[in-house]
């Protein structure tokens, strides 16, 4: 049975901080929800998908996690996005991981907003949390979740493996141990076969290092460029067995899988493509939206 973390404040910080960093890394400042709901003439070819859960006026993640069938709906939406004829779906999203134990790898791997001083970054190192009756230390580090199609075809990350191997199809099904590929700067600290314990959505997960990327490996989508040298790359896994983790974890992660980036295909009308995306959201019954990237 997995250990349960009893820490309400850090739970909120962990989930919110993940969204904040992704936005700070990839995208411009988000407009208010009211402004987004007004008509906007979209002209770009790249759009970020996001769910609205826990935003003002929308259901909280706790509420949606208690509803029946949400995981299936999220999985079906992810499959629909991946199979669209109007746009290419990049199942890519960065999320907060929390390293468990004594952290001594410096500031480069930390999951923090840009512009913080070293003193401010020290605040995310060795945060204390209660696990059962034991006090554990957690440090916020960077994780990038990438789907099978994105890893192999769209981003061609398999071509950037310099040691070990890339992901296999079975790695995209959640299991007790999750295989990961590390960015090049992690080579100083880890070897193939090493295990790392992190917390993701407030649940402990054991990671197994199967490969390393070269220093040029990156998420390159339109005008987005994120070098992966300081990231743990995690397969965007599907959860088949719901008994391995709690319901909140299962639902939250399943929703994240449909929060990637769409790229309108060549010779496809933008409004037609976005209308198709809207139809997928509507059919799923889930609360998602998108916003234009770059500019």
mmCIF file of N, CA and C in Angstrom, residues 1 24-25 49 72 89 93 98 107 130-131 142 171 183 190 194 229 238 243 254 265 269 283 286:
data_model
loop_
_atom_site.group_PDB
_atom_site.id
_atom_site.type_symbol
_atom_site.label_atom_id
_atom_site.label_comp_id
_atom_site.label_asym_id
_atom_site.label_seq_id
_atom_site.Cartn_x
_atom_site.Cartn_y
_atom_site.Cartn_z
ATOM 1 N N UNK A 1 0.848 -1.199 0.000
ATOM 2 C CA UNK A 1 0.000 0.000 0.000
ATOM 3 C C UNK A 1 0.880 1.245 0.000
ATOM 4 N N UNK A 24 4.832 29.785 -17.118
ATOM 5 C CA UNK A 24 5.973 30.692 -17.171
ATOM 6 C C UNK A 24 6.991 30.257 -18.215
ATOM 7 N N UNK A 25 7.151 28.952 -18.416
ATOM 8 C CA UNK A 25 8.128 28.444 -19.362
ATOM 9 C C UNK A 25 7.660 28.611 -20.793
ATOM 10 N N UNK A 49 -3.880 23.467 -24.681
ATOM 11 C CA UNK A 49 -5.122 22.987 -24.079
ATOM 12 C C UNK A 49 -4.951 22.950 -22.565
ATOM 13 N N UNK A 72 -12.265 7.493 -17.821
ATOM 14 C CA UNK A 72 -12.587 6.987 -19.157
ATOM 15 C C UNK A 72 -12.827 8.132 -20.130
ATOM 16 N N UNK A 89 -1.670 16.589 -32.377
ATOM 17 C CA UNK A 89 -1.685 16.769 -30.927
ATOM 18 C C UNK A 89 -0.354 16.342 -30.333
ATOM 19 N N UNK A 93 3.478 17.883 -21.572
ATOM 20 C CA UNK A 93 3.115 18.820 -20.511
ATOM 21 C C UNK A 93 4.125 18.690 -19.378
ATOM 22 N N UNK A 98 8.461 16.044 -6.996
ATOM 23 C CA UNK A 98 9.122 16.397 -5.744
ATOM 24 C C UNK A 98 10.059 15.265 -5.330
ATOM 25 N N UNK A 107 20.899 24.144 -8.235
ATOM 26 C CA UNK A 107 19.680 24.857 -8.590
ATOM 27 C C UNK A 107 19.141 24.524 -9.979
ATOM 28 N N UNK A 130 4.836 15.279 6.195
ATOM 29 C CA UNK A 130 4.575 14.138 7.069
ATOM 30 C C UNK A 130 4.059 12.973 6.250
ATOM 31 N N UNK A 131 4.769 11.856 6.276
ATOM 32 C CA UNK A 131 4.364 10.634 5.594
ATOM 33 C C UNK A 131 4.169 9.561 6.658
ATOM 34 N N UNK A 142 12.017 19.482 -11.910
ATOM 35 C CA UNK A 142 11.301 19.595 -13.177
ATOM 36 C C UNK A 142 11.024 18.228 -13.809
ATOM 37 N N UNK A 171 5.917 1.061 -21.452
ATOM 38 C CA UNK A 171 6.238 2.119 -20.504
ATOM 39 C C UNK A 171 5.121 3.153 -20.393
ATOM 40 N N UNK A 183 17.594 14.073 -18.568
ATOM 41 C CA UNK A 183 18.324 15.050 -19.343
ATOM 42 C C UNK A 183 19.817 14.911 -19.139
ATOM 43 N N UNK A 190 23.568 10.285 -11.828
ATOM 44 C CA UNK A 190 22.880 8.993 -11.919
ATOM 45 C C UNK A 190 23.479 8.118 -13.012
ATOM 46 N N UNK A 194 19.601 3.174 -11.919
ATOM 47 C CA UNK A 194 19.384 3.822 -10.622
ATOM 48 C C UNK A 194 17.895 4.074 -10.404
ATOM 49 N N UNK A 229 17.741 19.304 -20.847
ATOM 50 C CA UNK A 229 18.956 18.889 -20.153
ATOM 51 C C UNK A 229 18.772 18.733 -18.649
ATOM 52 N N UNK A 238 -0.866 5.867 -19.333
ATOM 53 C CA UNK A 238 -2.287 5.643 -19.101
ATOM 54 C C UNK A 238 -2.440 4.778 -17.860
ATOM 55 N N UNK A 243 -6.116 0.607 -8.750
ATOM 56 C CA UNK A 243 -5.829 0.269 -7.366
ATOM 57 C C UNK A 243 -4.431 0.692 -6.931
ATOM 58 N N UNK A 254 -5.043 11.619 -15.426
ATOM 59 C CA UNK A 254 -5.774 11.338 -16.662
ATOM 60 C C UNK A 254 -6.202 12.632 -17.347
ATOM 61 N N UNK A 265 -2.954 21.506 -38.818
ATOM 62 C CA UNK A 265 -2.308 20.904 -39.980
ATOM 63 C C UNK A 265 -2.311 21.857 -41.172
ATOM 64 N N UNK A 269 -8.336 24.888 -42.481
ATOM 65 C CA UNK A 269 -8.856 26.154 -41.972
ATOM 66 C C UNK A 269 -8.794 26.164 -40.447
ATOM 67 N N UNK A 283 -18.170 16.634 -26.510
ATOM 68 C CA UNK A 283 -18.525 15.217 -26.474
ATOM 69 C C UNK A 283 -18.022 14.543 -25.209
ATOM 70 N N UNK A 286 -16.190 17.121 -20.414
ATOM 71 C CA UNK A 286 -15.182 17.639 -19.493
ATOM 72 C C UNK A 286 -14.941 19.120 -19.762
#
